[in-house]
Coordinates of C-alpha atoms in Angstrom, one line a residue:
X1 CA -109.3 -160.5 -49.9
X2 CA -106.9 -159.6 -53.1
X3 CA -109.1 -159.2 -56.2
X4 CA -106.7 -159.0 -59.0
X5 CA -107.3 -157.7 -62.6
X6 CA -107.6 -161.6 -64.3
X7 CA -110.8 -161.8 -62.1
X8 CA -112.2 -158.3 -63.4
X9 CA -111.5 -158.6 -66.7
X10 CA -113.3 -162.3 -66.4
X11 CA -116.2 -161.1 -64.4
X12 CA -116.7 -158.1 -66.7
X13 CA -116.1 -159.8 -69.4
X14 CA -119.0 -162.4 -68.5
X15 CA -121.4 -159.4 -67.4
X16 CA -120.8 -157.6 -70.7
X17 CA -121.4 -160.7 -72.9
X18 CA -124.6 -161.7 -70.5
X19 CA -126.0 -158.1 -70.7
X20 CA -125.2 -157.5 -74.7
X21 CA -126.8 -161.5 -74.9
X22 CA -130.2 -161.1 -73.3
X23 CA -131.1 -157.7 -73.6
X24 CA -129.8 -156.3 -77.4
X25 CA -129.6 -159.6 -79.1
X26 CA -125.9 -159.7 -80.1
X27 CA -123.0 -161.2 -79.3
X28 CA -119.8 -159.4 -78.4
X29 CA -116.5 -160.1 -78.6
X30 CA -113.8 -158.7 -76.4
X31 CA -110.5 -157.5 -76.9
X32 CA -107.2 -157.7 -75.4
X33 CA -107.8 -155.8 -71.7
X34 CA -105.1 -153.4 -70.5
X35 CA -104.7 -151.0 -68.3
X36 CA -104.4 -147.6 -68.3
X37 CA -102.4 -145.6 -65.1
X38 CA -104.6 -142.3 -65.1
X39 CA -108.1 -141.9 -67.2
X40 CA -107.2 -138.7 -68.9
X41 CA -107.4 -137.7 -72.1
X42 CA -110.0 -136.6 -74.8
X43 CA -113.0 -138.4 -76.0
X44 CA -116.0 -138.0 -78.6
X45 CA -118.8 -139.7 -78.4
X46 CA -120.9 -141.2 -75.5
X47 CA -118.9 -142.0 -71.4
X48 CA -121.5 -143.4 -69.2
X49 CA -119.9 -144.0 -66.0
X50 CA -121.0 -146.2 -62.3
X51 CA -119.5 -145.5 -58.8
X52 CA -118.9 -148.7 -56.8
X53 CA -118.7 -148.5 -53.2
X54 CA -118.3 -150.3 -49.7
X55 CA -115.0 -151.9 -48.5
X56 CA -114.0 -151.5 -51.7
X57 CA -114.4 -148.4 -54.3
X58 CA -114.0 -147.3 -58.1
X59 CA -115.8 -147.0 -60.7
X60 CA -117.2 -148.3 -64.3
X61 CA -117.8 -147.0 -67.6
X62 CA -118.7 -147.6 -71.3
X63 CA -116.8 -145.5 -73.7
X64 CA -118.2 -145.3 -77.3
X65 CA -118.9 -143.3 -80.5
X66 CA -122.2 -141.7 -81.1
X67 CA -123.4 -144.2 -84.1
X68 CA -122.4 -147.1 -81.7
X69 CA -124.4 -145.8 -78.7
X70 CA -127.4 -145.2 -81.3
X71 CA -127.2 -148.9 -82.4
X72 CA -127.2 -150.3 -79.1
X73 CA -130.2 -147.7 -77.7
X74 CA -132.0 -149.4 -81.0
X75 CA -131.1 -152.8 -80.0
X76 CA -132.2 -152.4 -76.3
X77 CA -135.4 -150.1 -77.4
X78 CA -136.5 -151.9 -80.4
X79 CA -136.6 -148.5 -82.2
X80 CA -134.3 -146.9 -85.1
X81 CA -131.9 -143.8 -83.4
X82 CA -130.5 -141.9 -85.8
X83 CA -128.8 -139.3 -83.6
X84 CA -127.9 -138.7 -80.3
X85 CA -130.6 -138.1 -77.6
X86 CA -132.1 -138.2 -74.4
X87 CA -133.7 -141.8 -74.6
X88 CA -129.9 -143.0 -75.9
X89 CA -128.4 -141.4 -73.8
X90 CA -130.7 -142.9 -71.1
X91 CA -130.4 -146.5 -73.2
X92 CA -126.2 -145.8 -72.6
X93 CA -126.6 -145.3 -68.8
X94 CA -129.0 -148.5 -68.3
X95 CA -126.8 -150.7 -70.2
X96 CA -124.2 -149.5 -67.9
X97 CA -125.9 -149.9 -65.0
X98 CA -127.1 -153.7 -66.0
X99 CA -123.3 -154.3 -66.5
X100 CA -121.7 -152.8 -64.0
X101 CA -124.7 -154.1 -61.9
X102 CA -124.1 -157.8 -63.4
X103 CA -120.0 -157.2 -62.4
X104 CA -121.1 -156.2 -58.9
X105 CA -123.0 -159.1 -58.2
X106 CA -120.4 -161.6 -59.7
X107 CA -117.7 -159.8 -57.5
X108 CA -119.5 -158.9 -54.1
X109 CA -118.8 -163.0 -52.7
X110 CA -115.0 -161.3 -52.8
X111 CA -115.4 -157.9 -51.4
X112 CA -118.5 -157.3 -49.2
X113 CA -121.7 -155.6 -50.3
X114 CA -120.5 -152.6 -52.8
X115 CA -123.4 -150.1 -53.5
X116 CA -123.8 -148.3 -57.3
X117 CA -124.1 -144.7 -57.6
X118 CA -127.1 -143.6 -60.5
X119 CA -125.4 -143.5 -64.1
X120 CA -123.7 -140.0 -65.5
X121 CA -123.8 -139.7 -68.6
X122 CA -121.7 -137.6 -70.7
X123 CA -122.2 -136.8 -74.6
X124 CA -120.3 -134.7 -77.2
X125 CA -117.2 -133.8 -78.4
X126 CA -113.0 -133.7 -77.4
X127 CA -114.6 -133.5 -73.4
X128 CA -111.2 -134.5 -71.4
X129 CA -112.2 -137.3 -68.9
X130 CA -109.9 -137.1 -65.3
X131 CA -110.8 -139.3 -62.2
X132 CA -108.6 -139.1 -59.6
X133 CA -107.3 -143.1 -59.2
X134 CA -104.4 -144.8 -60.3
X135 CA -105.7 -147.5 -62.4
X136 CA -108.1 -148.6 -65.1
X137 CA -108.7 -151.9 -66.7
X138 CA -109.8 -151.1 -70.1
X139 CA -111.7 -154.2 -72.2
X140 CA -112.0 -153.1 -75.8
X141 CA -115.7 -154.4 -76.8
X142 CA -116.8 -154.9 -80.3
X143 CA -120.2 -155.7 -81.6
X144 CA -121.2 -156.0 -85.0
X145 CA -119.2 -153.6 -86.3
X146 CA -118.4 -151.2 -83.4
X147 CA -115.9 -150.8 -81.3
X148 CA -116.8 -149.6 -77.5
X149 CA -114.4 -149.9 -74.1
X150 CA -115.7 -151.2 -70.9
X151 CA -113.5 -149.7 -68.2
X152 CA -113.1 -150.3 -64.3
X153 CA -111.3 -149.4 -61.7
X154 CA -111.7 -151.5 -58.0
X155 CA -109.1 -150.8 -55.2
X156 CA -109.7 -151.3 -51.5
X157 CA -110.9 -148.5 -49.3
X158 CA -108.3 -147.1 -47.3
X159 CA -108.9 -147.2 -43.4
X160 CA -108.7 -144.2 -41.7

C-alpha cells in the first residue's frame, strides 16, 4: 500500500484541527505543507517529538516558540503559564501524543498497526535537531496568533 504525502498532510491536518478543537478550545488554521529533505538545523523554543512504528516507521513532532507552547499548556490545563516548565513541557508532549495518536489511527486502515514511542521533549535555545531520514512533511500551524509546525515523516520499513 503507497501512502503518499496528500493523505498525510490531510490526515494530519484533520488530527491537528480535531485535537486543537476539543481539547484547547481553538481553531487552527494550516499552512501551505512542504517538505523538507533532512530535519537539520537550529531551533528555539519547544520540539516534542513521536516514533511511529510497525510495517511502516517515522516520526512526528510539534515545533514551536516558548510563548506558543505556554498558551496552548494554558489552553489544555485551564491555568495561566508564563514561562516554560515541566507541566508545559508535559502539556507539549500530550498534545503531541493526542495528534500524532489521532494521525495513527486515521492512517493504520493503510499501513497495518503502527505502535507510538512515549513523547521527548526538547526545550531551549539554537539546539540543532538531526534524524537520520530523508524526508519531512512540514504543516505550518497557526493559532490565534502563533505560529507552530506539525512535522512527519512515514516511509515503509525496509525488509531485511
Amino acid at each position: 500500500m503507497v501512502l503518499g504525502r496528500e493523505e498525510i498532510v490531510r490526515d494530519i491536518g484533520a488530527a491537528c484541527r480535531e485535537v486543537f478543537s476539543t481539547m484547547l478550545g481553538v481553531e487552527v488554521v494550516l499552512g501551505e505543507p512542504y517538505v523538507q529533505k533532512e530535519m537539520l538545523g537550529s531551533a528555539d523554543g519547544v520540539m516534542s517529538q513521536i516514533g511511529l512504528a510497525g510495517t511502516w516507521t517515522g516520526a512526528g513532532s510539534i515545533i514551536c516558540s516558548a510563548e506558543c507552547a505556554c498558551r496552548m499548556a494554558s489552553h489544555l490545563l485551564a491555568t495561566e503559564y508564563p514561562a516554560v516548565d515541566h507541566e508545559v513541557l508535559d502539556a507539549v508532549a500530550e498534545l503531541t501524543n493526542m495528534i500524532v495518536g489521532s494521525f495513527k489511527t486515521l492512517i493504520e486502515p493503510r499501513t497495518g498497526p503502527l505502535g507510538l514511542s512515549i513523547p521527548s521533549v526538547v526545550y531551549g535555545r539554537n539546539f540543532t535537531i538531526r534524524n537520520g531520514t530523508d524526508e519531512w512533511t512540514i504543516i505550518p500551524v497557526r493559532s490565534e496568533d502563533h505560529q507552530m509546525e506539525i512535522r512527519v515523516c512515514l516511509a515503509r520499513t525496509r525488509s531485511r
